[in-house]
Each structure stands twice: as structure tokens, then as C-alpha cells.
XYZ file of C-alpha atoms in Angstrom:
616
model
C 15.367 34.389 -8.820
C 11.897 35.892 -9.352
C 9.911 35.986 -12.548
C 6.537 37.285 -11.463
C 6.463 39.915 -14.158
C 8.028 38.996 -17.445
C 9.910 36.213 -19.131
C 12.137 34.346 -16.675
C 15.709 33.549 -17.490
C 16.427 30.573 -15.252
C 19.242 31.010 -12.772
C 22.569 29.299 -13.260
C 21.506 26.675 -10.729
C 18.285 26.036 -12.628
C 20.085 25.788 -15.941
C 22.559 23.346 -14.446
C 19.632 21.248 -13.231
C 18.159 20.951 -16.724
C 16.850 17.435 -17.184
C 14.128 15.491 -18.956
C 11.640 13.092 -17.339
C 13.460 13.055 -14.016
C 12.062 15.393 -11.373
C 9.417 15.806 -8.682
C 6.321 18.012 -8.797
C 4.601 18.769 -5.498
C 1.250 20.532 -5.242
C 0.421 22.291 -1.980
C -3.287 22.898 -1.553
C -6.193 22.965 0.883
C -8.302 19.942 1.745
C -11.767 20.016 0.184
C -11.050 22.264 -2.811
C -11.261 19.559 -5.466
C -7.522 19.418 -6.001
C -7.550 15.597 -6.117
C -9.225 15.628 -9.535
C -6.723 18.110 -10.928
C -3.781 16.165 -9.511
C -5.121 12.928 -10.930
C -5.563 14.546 -14.338
C -1.976 15.767 -14.250
C -0.493 12.409 -13.283
C -2.581 10.426 -15.762
C -1.498 12.763 -18.526
C 2.149 11.969 -17.837
C 1.367 8.262 -17.678
C -0.383 8.477 -21.061
C 2.740 10.097 -22.464
C 4.531 6.831 -21.644
C 6.504 8.308 -18.740
C 6.819 6.282 -15.490
C 5.181 8.173 -12.594
C 4.016 7.614 -9.029
C 1.759 9.786 -6.887
C 1.873 10.298 -3.119
C -0.972 12.020 -1.323
C -0.273 13.688 2.029
C -3.567 14.764 3.535
C -4.912 15.699 6.963
C -7.034 13.421 9.119
C -9.114 16.402 10.115
C -11.823 18.525 8.504
C -11.946 20.525 5.270
C -9.671 23.532 5.041
C -6.409 22.054 6.313
C -3.248 21.795 4.197
C -2.813 18.886 1.800
C -0.004 17.957 -0.577
C 0.283 15.727 -3.618
C 3.696 14.630 -4.861
C 4.315 13.297 -8.361
C 7.637 11.684 -9.112
C 8.564 11.573 -12.788
C 11.248 8.921 -13.255
C 12.486 7.861 -16.667
C 14.268 4.988 -14.902
C 11.047 3.755 -13.325
C 11.910 4.410 -9.668
C 8.759 4.264 -7.557
C 9.704 5.687 -4.160
C 9.931 9.282 -2.992
C 13.088 10.920 -4.266
C 13.601 12.974 -1.117
C 13.517 16.344 -2.862
C 11.070 18.671 -4.655
C 11.984 20.297 -7.973
C 8.722 22.078 -8.825
C 6.392 23.314 -6.106
C 2.893 24.420 -7.077
C 1.920 26.527 -4.050
C -1.850 26.950 -3.877
C -2.097 27.522 -0.119
C -0.635 30.805 1.113
C -0.693 29.473 4.688
C 2.127 27.076 3.820
C 4.140 29.256 1.411
C 7.191 29.503 3.666
C 7.437 25.766 4.311
C 6.711 24.955 0.676
C 9.400 27.299 -0.605
C 11.920 25.899 1.862
C 11.297 22.402 0.532
C 12.267 23.221 -3.062
C 15.699 21.935 -4.082
C 18.299 24.445 -5.315
C 17.703 25.167 -8.988
C 14.014 24.362 -8.635
C 10.830 26.298 -9.350
C 8.104 27.754 -7.140
C 4.796 28.358 -8.943
C 2.200 30.252 -6.924
C -1.163 31.959 -7.368
C -0.221 35.593 -8.031
C -3.787 36.861 -7.695
C -2.748 38.116 -4.260
C 0.596 39.723 -3.374
C 3.391 37.490 -2.136
C 5.357 38.374 0.963
C 8.653 39.880 -0.177
C 10.490 37.567 2.196
C 9.232 34.534 0.294
C 12.061 34.393 -2.216
C 15.278 32.455 -2.721
C 18.160 33.263 -5.003
C 18.543 29.625 -5.992
C 14.844 29.100 -6.857
C 12.903 30.557 -9.788
C 9.585 32.063 -8.639
C 6.725 31.863 -11.153
C 3.584 33.846 -10.399
C 0.351 33.140 -12.308
C -2.970 34.789 -11.294
C -4.917 31.517 -11.309
C -7.792 32.613 -9.066
C -8.038 35.991 -10.755
C -8.375 34.469 -14.207
C -10.983 31.987 -13.032
C -12.939 34.676 -11.149
C -13.229 36.621 -14.391
C -14.143 33.596 -16.513
C -16.522 31.604 -14.262
C -19.697 32.900 -12.599
C -20.360 30.488 -9.732
C -18.276 30.617 -6.554
C -17.789 26.836 -6.354
C -16.686 26.681 -9.985
C -14.110 29.395 -9.348
C -12.599 27.381 -6.482
C -12.515 24.149 -8.432
C -11.307 25.574 -11.715
C -8.300 27.439 -10.346
C -6.876 23.997 -9.542
C -7.552 22.820 -13.070
C -5.919 25.999 -14.372
C -2.583 25.081 -12.801
C -2.677 21.857 -14.817
C -2.834 24.016 -17.927
C 0.058 26.167 -16.735
C 2.167 23.090 -16.058
C 1.239 21.732 -19.482
C 2.912 24.778 -21.037
C 5.849 24.922 -18.634
C 6.650 21.201 -18.851
C 5.499 20.498 -22.424
C 2.643 18.116 -21.591
C 0.678 16.841 -24.587
C -2.542 18.885 -24.610
C -4.286 16.325 -26.812
C -3.874 13.738 -24.036
C -5.344 16.124 -21.477
C -8.349 16.710 -23.727
C -8.791 12.960 -24.193
C -8.746 12.391 -20.435
C -11.347 15.110 -19.910
C -13.604 13.464 -22.483
C -13.223 10.096 -20.758
C -13.767 11.483 -17.257
C -16.856 13.544 -18.113
C -18.201 11.452 -20.994
C -21.825 12.013 -19.996
C -21.428 15.660 -18.989
C -20.229 17.678 -21.949
C -20.553 20.988 -20.070
C -17.944 19.808 -17.546
C -15.565 18.909 -20.353
C -15.885 22.419 -21.750
C -15.523 24.099 -18.336
C -12.406 22.120 -17.423
C -10.894 22.681 -20.847
C -11.529 26.420 -20.516
C -9.680 26.493 -17.182
C -6.787 24.521 -18.627
C -6.587 26.887 -21.581
C -6.453 29.885 -19.220
C -3.427 28.517 -17.404
C -1.743 27.275 -20.574
C -2.097 30.527 -22.499
C -0.931 32.687 -19.586
C 2.205 30.572 -19.128
C 2.889 30.623 -22.854
C 2.552 34.408 -23.030
C 4.498 35.346 -19.907
C 7.228 32.733 -19.474
C 9.866 30.920 -21.424
C 8.370 27.493 -22.123
C 9.277 24.746 -21.542
C 11.336 24.971 -18.366
C 14.750 23.293 -18.063
C 12.841 20.555 -16.230
C 10.586 19.212 -18.946
C 8.866 16.162 -20.363
C 9.309 14.092 -23.487
C 7.077 11.228 -24.596
C 8.437 7.764 -23.856
C 7.229 4.189 -24.217
C 7.767 2.876 -20.708
C 4.189 2.505 -19.469
C 2.953 -0.087 -21.955
C 1.494 -3.086 -20.161
C 1.081 -1.092 -16.955
C -1.816 0.508 -15.114
C -2.218 3.149 -12.440
C -3.987 1.791 -9.360
C -3.974 2.057 -5.573
C -3.424 -0.906 -3.287
C -6.858 -0.896 -1.674
C -8.594 -1.180 -5.038
C -6.193 -3.903 -6.153
C -6.698 -5.833 -2.905
C -10.477 -5.591 -3.309
C -10.147 -7.042 -6.804
C -8.034 -9.855 -5.376
C -10.703 -10.638 -2.779
C -13.357 -10.736 -5.505
C -11.197 -12.923 -7.745
C -10.477 -15.292 -4.843
C -14.196 -15.880 -4.388
C -14.875 -13.857 -1.267
C -18.595 -13.305 -0.772
C -18.728 -11.943 2.778
C -17.072 -8.794 4.072
C -17.591 -7.136 7.442
C -15.780 -4.056 8.663
C -15.872 -0.962 10.775
C -14.743 2.179 8.916
C -11.177 3.203 9.697
C -8.531 5.148 7.804
C -6.764 3.988 5.684
C -8.669 0.754 4.936
C -12.225 1.983 4.336
C -11.734 2.475 0.602
C -10.864 -1.222 0.283
C -14.365 -2.221 1.343
C -15.844 0.581 -0.754
C -14.089 -0.888 -3.789
C -15.139 -4.440 -2.901
C -18.766 -3.333 -2.582
C -18.674 -1.681 -6.014
C -17.118 -4.780 -7.555
C -19.694 -7.083 -5.946
C -22.553 -4.939 -7.178
C -21.120 -5.325 -10.670
C -20.101 -8.990 -10.631
C -21.964 -10.681 -7.768
C -25.540 -9.843 -8.763
C -27.523 -12.434 -10.732
C -28.383 -10.768 -14.069
C -31.727 -12.553 -14.357
C -33.157 -12.430 -10.839
C -31.249 -9.437 -9.519
C -30.340 -11.508 -6.454
C -27.247 -10.331 -4.632
C -24.765 -13.134 -4.079
C -22.704 -11.346 -1.481
C -23.076 -9.952 2.015
C -21.306 -6.822 3.212
C -21.955 -5.591 6.745
C -20.787 -2.383 8.397
C -20.516 -3.528 11.990
C -20.800 -1.445 15.160
C -17.086 -1.934 15.893
C -14.068 -3.981 14.824
C -14.740 -6.726 17.344
C -18.195 -7.320 15.881
C -16.819 -7.178 12.340
C -14.271 -9.952 12.836
C -16.847 -11.991 14.760
C -19.135 -11.893 11.719
C -16.241 -12.955 9.521
C -15.476 -15.914 11.793
C -19.125 -17.017 11.665
C -19.320 -16.724 7.889
C -16.025 -18.573 7.363
C -17.090 -21.366 9.727
C -20.233 -21.760 7.619
C -18.120 -22.175 4.479
C -17.974 -18.706 2.936
C -14.774 -16.955 2.023
C -14.932 -13.985 4.377
C -12.600 -11.127 5.266
C -12.302 -7.825 7.081
C -10.121 -4.822 6.205
C -8.795 -2.747 9.080
C -5.760 -0.941 10.463
C -3.657 -1.112 13.628
C -6.309 -0.018 16.138
C -8.689 -2.548 14.610
C -6.157 -5.357 14.936
C -5.876 -4.506 18.640
C -9.625 -4.804 19.107
C -9.886 -7.963 16.995
C -7.186 -9.861 18.852
C -9.502 -12.011 20.970
C -11.438 -13.269 17.950
C -8.187 -13.785 16.013
C -7.034 -16.096 18.795
C -10.408 -17.829 18.743
C -10.138 -18.450 15.000
C -6.563 -19.706 15.421
C -7.479 -22.199 18.152
C -10.753 -23.354 16.599
C -9.107 -23.389 13.140
C -11.524 -21.220 11.225
C -10.066 -19.820 7.967
C -10.443 -16.029 8.005
C -8.594 -13.285 6.122
C -7.682 -9.868 7.493
C -6.173 -7.020 5.481
C -4.267 -4.647 7.740
C -3.576 -1.346 5.981
C -1.022 -0.064 8.476
C -0.861 3.528 9.670
C 1.103 5.469 12.271
C 0.609 4.440 15.878
C 0.469 3.883 18.774
C -3.105 4.619 19.844
C -4.853 6.849 17.286
C -1.444 8.063 16.138
C -1.552 9.866 12.799
C -4.314 8.139 10.822
C -3.279 9.568 7.450
C 0.428 8.794 7.651
C 2.175 5.534 6.829
C 4.240 3.046 8.843
C 4.978 -0.681 9.134
C 4.324 -0.864 12.854
C 1.951 -3.846 13.161
C 4.403 -6.622 12.236
C 4.824 -8.033 15.730
C 1.258 -7.410 16.886
C -0.042 -9.361 13.874
C 2.522 -12.171 14.045
C 1.479 -12.992 17.623
C -2.033 -11.505 17.762
C -4.109 -12.573 20.769
C -3.109 -13.986 24.129
C -1.608 -17.420 24.626
C 0.686 -19.268 22.224
C -0.324 -18.009 18.795
C 1.645 -17.447 15.609
C -0.035 -16.361 12.426
C 0.605 -16.478 8.704
C 1.438 -12.996 7.404
C 1.761 -11.793 3.806
C 3.627 -8.607 2.837
C 2.844 -7.096 -0.586
C 5.235 -4.460 -1.926
C 2.826 -2.704 -4.287
C -0.778 -2.846 -5.561
C 0.037 -5.609 -8.038
C 1.102 -7.840 -5.168
C -1.930 -6.704 -3.156
C -4.023 -8.366 -5.851
C -1.915 -11.532 -6.024
C -1.416 -11.984 -2.286
C -5.082 -11.328 -1.506
C -5.884 -14.395 -3.586
C -3.100 -16.339 -1.872
C -4.425 -15.267 1.548
C -7.773 -17.000 1.025
C -6.177 -20.146 -0.374
C -3.700 -20.338 2.502
C -6.374 -19.616 5.117
C -8.477 -22.542 3.919
C -5.555 -24.842 3.215
C -4.224 -24.398 6.745
C -7.530 -23.559 8.469
C -6.182 -20.503 10.207
C -6.295 -16.697 10.152
C -4.128 -15.155 7.449
C -3.258 -11.465 7.570
C -2.073 -9.420 4.616
C -0.153 -6.372 5.815
C -0.094 -3.426 3.452
C 0.201 0.211 4.556
C -1.232 3.610 3.786
C 1.424 4.323 1.165
C 0.472 1.215 -0.787
C -3.231 1.305 0.000
C -4.183 4.902 -0.761
C -1.534 6.171 -3.176
C -1.302 5.880 -6.954
C 1.196 3.319 -8.251
C 2.266 2.303 -11.734
C 2.294 -1.505 -11.788
C 2.080 -4.263 -14.400
C -1.437 -5.062 -15.543
C -3.304 -7.479 -13.284
C -3.752 -10.992 -14.674
C -7.205 -12.547 -14.427
C -7.184 -16.293 -15.126
C -10.680 -17.701 -15.614
C -9.345 -21.199 -14.980
C -8.385 -20.354 -11.402
C -9.996 -22.625 -8.818
C -9.865 -21.766 -5.101
C -7.909 -24.112 -2.858
C -10.535 -25.078 -0.274
C -8.157 -27.375 1.577
C -9.253 -30.467 3.465
C -13.051 -30.213 3.325
C -15.047 -33.427 3.531
C -18.000 -33.909 1.190
C -21.343 -35.398 2.203
C -20.390 -38.640 0.470
C -17.079 -38.869 2.312
C -18.744 -38.125 5.642
C -21.444 -40.730 5.022
C -18.798 -43.427 4.655
C -16.874 -42.422 7.775
C -17.598 -44.393 10.955
C -16.193 -41.534 13.044
C -15.256 -37.912 12.321
C -12.727 -36.306 14.647
C -12.484 -32.609 13.841
C -8.984 -31.985 15.208
C -7.259 -35.273 14.446
C -4.001 -35.157 12.453
C -4.809 -37.880 9.930
C -2.073 -37.011 7.403
C 0.779 -35.994 9.697
C 1.054 -32.421 8.377
C -0.714 -30.827 11.317
C -3.780 -29.915 9.249
C -6.986 -31.774 10.206
C -9.965 -32.461 7.969
C -12.980 -30.230 8.452
C -16.669 -30.378 7.674
C -19.065 -27.600 6.836
C -22.313 -27.204 8.811
C -25.379 -28.864 7.317
C -23.498 -31.055 4.847
C -24.024 -34.372 6.709
C -24.895 -35.367 10.296
C -21.656 -37.341 10.589
C -19.716 -34.089 10.254
C -21.316 -32.384 13.219
C -19.053 -31.078 15.985
C -19.149 -28.357 18.643
C -16.932 -25.363 17.915
C -15.345 -24.220 21.164
C -12.609 -21.785 22.128
C -12.072 -23.601 25.413
C -9.771 -26.582 25.844
C -10.689 -29.339 23.396
C -9.442 -32.741 22.351
C -8.578 -34.117 18.922
C -12.212 -35.249 18.733
C -13.482 -31.712 19.355
C -14.823 -32.484 22.823
C -14.253 -30.344 25.903
C -11.275 -31.132 28.072
C -9.117 -29.894 30.901
C -6.821 -32.868 30.590
C -3.257 -31.620 30.264
C -2.042 -34.241 27.800
C -5.067 -33.919 25.509
C -4.749 -30.138 25.477
C -1.021 -30.266 24.731
C -1.506 -32.668 21.813
C -3.759 -30.129 20.074
C -1.345 -27.285 20.777
C 1.593 -29.310 19.451
C -0.344 -30.090 16.287
C -1.026 -26.387 15.740
C 2.728 -25.814 15.929
C 3.279 -28.629 13.443
C 0.756 -27.044 11.106
C 2.585 -23.721 11.338
C 5.833 -25.462 10.346
C 4.090 -27.120 7.393
C 2.845 -23.726 6.246
C 6.420 -22.387 6.259
C 7.129 -24.336 3.045
C 3.916 -23.347 1.254
C 4.103 -19.546 1.449
C 5.170 -17.098 -1.273
C 8.944 -17.210 -1.610
C 11.034 -14.148 -0.826
C 12.466 -12.068 -3.662
C 16.257 -12.458 -3.756
C 18.632 -10.373 -5.887
C 22.381 -10.813 -5.688
C 25.498 -8.948 -6.782
C 28.783 -10.620 -7.624
C 30.961 -11.303 -4.554
C 28.798 -9.161 -2.233
C 29.192 -10.086 1.433
C 26.788 -7.471 2.751
C 23.049 -7.719 2.311
C 19.769 -5.910 2.797
C 16.577 -7.504 4.099
C 13.406 -5.490 3.777
C 9.666 -5.746 3.523
C 6.593 -4.324 1.791
C 6.602 -0.739 0.568
C 10.299 -0.279 1.375
C 11.034 -2.218 -1.804
C 11.162 0.719 -4.221
C 13.459 2.723 -1.965
C 15.767 -0.250 -1.394
C 16.070 -0.931 -5.118
C 17.015 2.660 -5.866
C 19.362 2.756 -2.877
C 21.182 -0.343 -4.141
C 21.786 1.395 -7.466
C 23.057 4.537 -5.753
C 25.312 2.567 -3.410
C 26.648 0.541 -6.331
C 27.666 3.844 -7.899
C 29.730 4.491 -4.780
C 31.401 1.108 -5.048
C 29.234 -0.745 -2.519
C 27.616 -3.928 -3.857
C 24.807 -5.322 -1.706
C 22.615 -8.375 -2.069
C 18.904 -7.996 -1.378
C 16.153 -10.189 0.051
C 12.569 -8.972 0.351
C 10.405 -10.939 2.753
C 6.964 -11.745 1.338
C 5.625 -13.979 4.102
C 5.904 -15.147 7.694
C 6.794 -17.773 8.914
C 10.153 -17.251 7.252
C 11.217 -19.763 4.622
C 14.500 -21.655 4.277
C 15.617 -19.026 1.723
C 15.547 -16.364 4.444
C 17.649 -18.540 6.739
C 20.116 -19.260 3.929
C 20.415 -15.579 3.007
C 21.217 -14.650 6.590
C 23.782 -17.443 6.896
C 25.490 -16.297 3.704
C 26.255 -12.720 4.807
C 28.556 -11.364 7.466
C 26.489 -8.185 7.783
C 22.870 -7.429 6.905
C 20.972 -4.150 7.014
C 17.290 -4.612 7.898
C 15.287 -1.762 6.359
C 11.790 -1.084 7.708
C 9.393 1.700 8.607
C 8.902 1.592 12.365
C 10.798 2.819 15.426
C 11.465 -0.471 17.165
C 12.922 -2.540 14.319
C 10.054 -5.024 14.406
C 11.155 -7.021 11.355
C 14.665 -7.299 12.800
C 13.244 -8.492 16.123
C 11.117 -11.097 14.381
C 14.137 -12.324 12.419
C 16.149 -12.628 15.646
C 13.345 -14.621 17.264
C 12.606 -16.912 14.335
C 15.979 -17.513 12.636
C 19.591 -18.246 13.575
C 20.615 -14.604 12.977
C 22.707 -12.877 15.641
C 22.240 -9.378 16.997
C 25.652 -8.337 15.665
C 24.799 -9.607 12.197
C 21.552 -7.657 11.739
C 21.882 -3.867 11.589
C 18.711 -1.791 11.809
C 17.811 0.919 9.275
C 14.570 2.466 10.557
C 12.352 5.193 9.140
C 9.254 6.121 11.127
C 8.214 9.771 10.730
C 5.050 8.835 8.850
C 6.265 9.845 5.393
C 7.046 7.108 2.843
C 10.686 6.078 2.931
C 13.054 7.369 0.238
C 16.271 5.934 -1.152
C 18.185 8.791 0.461
C 17.045 7.640 3.900
C 18.691 4.275 3.239
C 21.789 5.437 1.367
C 22.840 7.867 4.098
C 22.701 5.271 6.873
C 24.209 2.356 4.967
C 26.845 4.514 3.268
C 27.943 5.917 6.626
C 28.136 2.464 8.221
C 30.114 0.948 5.352
C 32.529 3.865 5.130
C 33.163 3.657 8.873
C 33.774 -0.069 8.556
C 36.232 0.492 5.706
C 38.094 3.125 7.717
C 38.339 0.952 10.828
């Protein structure tokens, strides 16, 4: 149903879809036109109204001028994953009109820039078309060409404010905060917003059946992306050295860490910088710098993505065998090879668990959202030093670069880093002999010394075969003793890692195991499946090696669906290798097209499997 000229009367489908604080807005635009600022303004306005929201950015890995989309889910129930449908499409790129219109759910709305004529074929009887001459209005109001491009995006925020009943006072407040030192930008943005708002008010019936009402469900929460939260966790943990080679989608993590260090790691009196950040010539050099800094006693880390992990593997194995505590943050993206750098996946699970050649197994941490990125980044440094080993935190592009509503981060000034078994100068002075790789306490973790602390703590760090004393060897028994101790240390770590999240339903015999950013979709899927009469228990893995709780959960269910975002079922494979689970017991639910997983993706597969089982 079109409404380009005159007051629209929503179609029967649209009227039937009338709902408050429960829909999806998607903005289709062109990369490089400043739409990110407008989209951020829109989402923050809804958040300030107390309405739970999440934002997903789908952008090209190529140059300016290519299509980009931003998806805002408004969920009064607080669901944080993609819903799997679009209710309001703001079409600002005529190159993608056809695809954008096709994506709108029946009863939805298609808002486009009516400055230029729309192809007559671009219409649907079950979608209300809303045309607003955004560019035309801005061309008349603003003189400079760049301002006209930027402000037409801001104008659609104003139009949506009228159509959805967004609080204009909140928008004004956000403009004042964003451009506090540039009053002329506040006025220009407000003028563009007013253009869109007034046109919508004058030409359309406002608000739409899909509309907003103020709530109180965002108190105690913030909007933040995972890379920023992880950078704050690294700062809080005491990291002072970072080395990296730029790679999407992890670069913004180091950008955030640099900004935080410049604010908090500079001596206010002398101006001395108490941090070191190095952009290396490649990923191999970056992790090598981190190994050197960590060996010297600094808390050091590198952020990267899948291709970087591949290049870093040799040094990861070196750090594992020489027992140097380093931290890596792998913000996963689509592979293999270069893949799709700006799309999300969970495809590095196995490559990280066994990174490098030889017998290696590594501690992995799996945050589900930016809040856990902060918490687990701190845990990563403590675990790395406690167990003297590489620790990798695996996030993904969805977590790292998208906007999430999460509980406020807690900063405890009494926190003290766990440096593990580090001998002081006094302790070394009293020791007749120091054997770097000796298992003194029986837990597989040796005592270490830091260079320059005391001559008695000196040893030669070598990646070749070495004895418990740290000396070179090619003796089979001496080599095997060190390798067996590393295995013992790995088993000790199993009981010290963050526990999985377990949620149960009464008398449920079927379960779900999942990981990381699948969490929001799994939670919503459980609710939807419960509405169909299917009760499922849920365990979310937060760390590898797997704890006893994971083993117990598997043993307690006849059938388990393993939900993950990769083609090969890597989490399922790791569970089969590392637990007593059987192949028949673990059923794979895989999503790997590069878009964040939705509850619908899970419900369809699990619902089909359970209904077939019931019919058998």
C-alpha cells in the first residue's frame, strides 16, 4: 500500500501488526555518507527512553560508496539477538531498493527518499510505502554539498521521531552532548531533524501502528561494543604493553586501549607514558613482541582475528612450551583465508584450542557480550600468569563491533592482579638452586623468575627440548617429563576457569549447549520453544578446557543440540574429543552465512527435530 502523496491509512496487515516497543528498524545506506552518526543518535534516543535496544552494523570491507545497513532491534522483553525480520526499512540507497523492499515483513513499512522518482515496480500490497523528500529538503536548506549529504541522514532521524513517537527532548539533549563544543553543529543537526519531523507530521498519520512508549528497562545499563569493553578490561587488568598488526575486526580494540592508556597511563606530573603500544610489521612480529614483554614481567597482549592467529601459531607454541604468560584476543570473522572480513563467525575454536604444531592445548575464554569481554579480559591476564601459558579470549565481529545494551561495568579499586608463582629477589637469594621447570607443588605449574631480579633466578629461555632445570636436552625421558607436566598443568587449569552458565527447566531431558554470541539467540529460542511445549535445559560454555559441569550436563541428557556459528560444528567436535559425549548424543545446529544468528535459525531446526522424534 503506497502513501507517497497524502495521509496513509495503514493496510489491514499493518493494522494487525500494531505493537509497541517490539519491532526492527533497518537503515539501508551507502558507506562513507556519515550515516553511522545518525544511526547512533537514533539508537541512543531509544535507549534514553528506557527501551531495550541492540544495534547491528552490516558494512562492506571495501571502499566508500558500497551498500551498508544498520539494524536496530527494539525489544520490550530485552531480547538481544537479531529477530530474523525487518518491520521498518529506511531505504537511503536506491541501488538496493528491490532487495530492501523484499526484506520487509508483511504489514511493515518502507520509508524512502522521495526526492527522486521510485520505480513503479517497487511496491508491495502488504507493505506501506512512505516517501519523504529528504535530500530535496536538505538541498534547499543547506548550502554546502557535504552538509547536504550528511544532513539528509539526520533528517530521517527526525522523520522517524514523528512516525514512531520518539521523545524530541532526548534527541536535543544527545545533540548537545555530542557537539558540546560546537554549537553550530548542534543547530545544523537540529535543523535537519526538524525538517524530517515536520514533513512526517504534516503528510502522514503519526505515530505508526509500530510505535514507541517510554519504559524503565535500561536503568543500570550502558551501550557499548565488545572491543571497547575488552580494551577497558585489559587496562583494568594492568596491561601496559600491546602490539598488533591492524586487521578487521580487531583494530578498534587497540585504538580504544591506546586512548585509555593516554588518559590513565600517563604520569600527571612528569608526562611520562607508562605504557608501550607498537604497530608491528605483521602479526608474527606483534606476538613476538608480546612474548618478549611478558617474559620480562609486563602484562602484554595482542588483538587479532583468524588470519592473525594462523600467522602467530609458531610463537603461540613457543610461549606454550617456554611457559610465557601472554594474552591474545581473537575477534573472529568469516574465513577461511581472507573470507569476508566484515562478517561474523565462530570459526577459530579448533585452531585456537590446538594452535601451533606439536602437542599443544590452550586455555580459551568465550565471552557472550561486551560485559563479559570486560570481565574475561581481566580473567585472561590472571589465568595466563597463574598458569604461565598463552590464554586466548575468543569474541567475534558481532560482539566486538556492534552496539550492545549490557549491565554497567564494575570497577573495583581493590582488585589486585594474580601474578602467580613469581619468586622475589629475597626468595631467590635464599634458594641454593632454582630450576625453572620443576614441579615443586605437584600442580604442574613451576615457579618462575623475572629477568634482572636476582642472579640466582637466571635461566636460558629456549623453545628447543629442555629439562626441568631449563637446560638443553635431547634425552627422551627428560623431554617427556616436561611434556607430561604441561599436561598436568592443563588439567589443573580445568578447575580454575570461569564456570559455564547452566539454566534448567523442570523434567527436561533435552538440552542445548552453546557458546559466545549465540547466547541471546538461544535464550529467545528457548522461550519460543517452551511456547510450543518443548522444555530444554541450557549450558553456555565460557572456557576451555571443559569443566566437570560440562561433563555432568552431557551425562544428564539423552539428546543435546550444540548451537554454534561455523560450518564444521567445531564446538561439537571439541566436545566429542574432550568429554565422554557420543556422536549420537550431540546434534549440530550450525549457522555460518556471516550474519549474526537469530532465534528463528535455532527454533526451526530444533523444532523440526523434536517434532520428528515425537512422530517416530
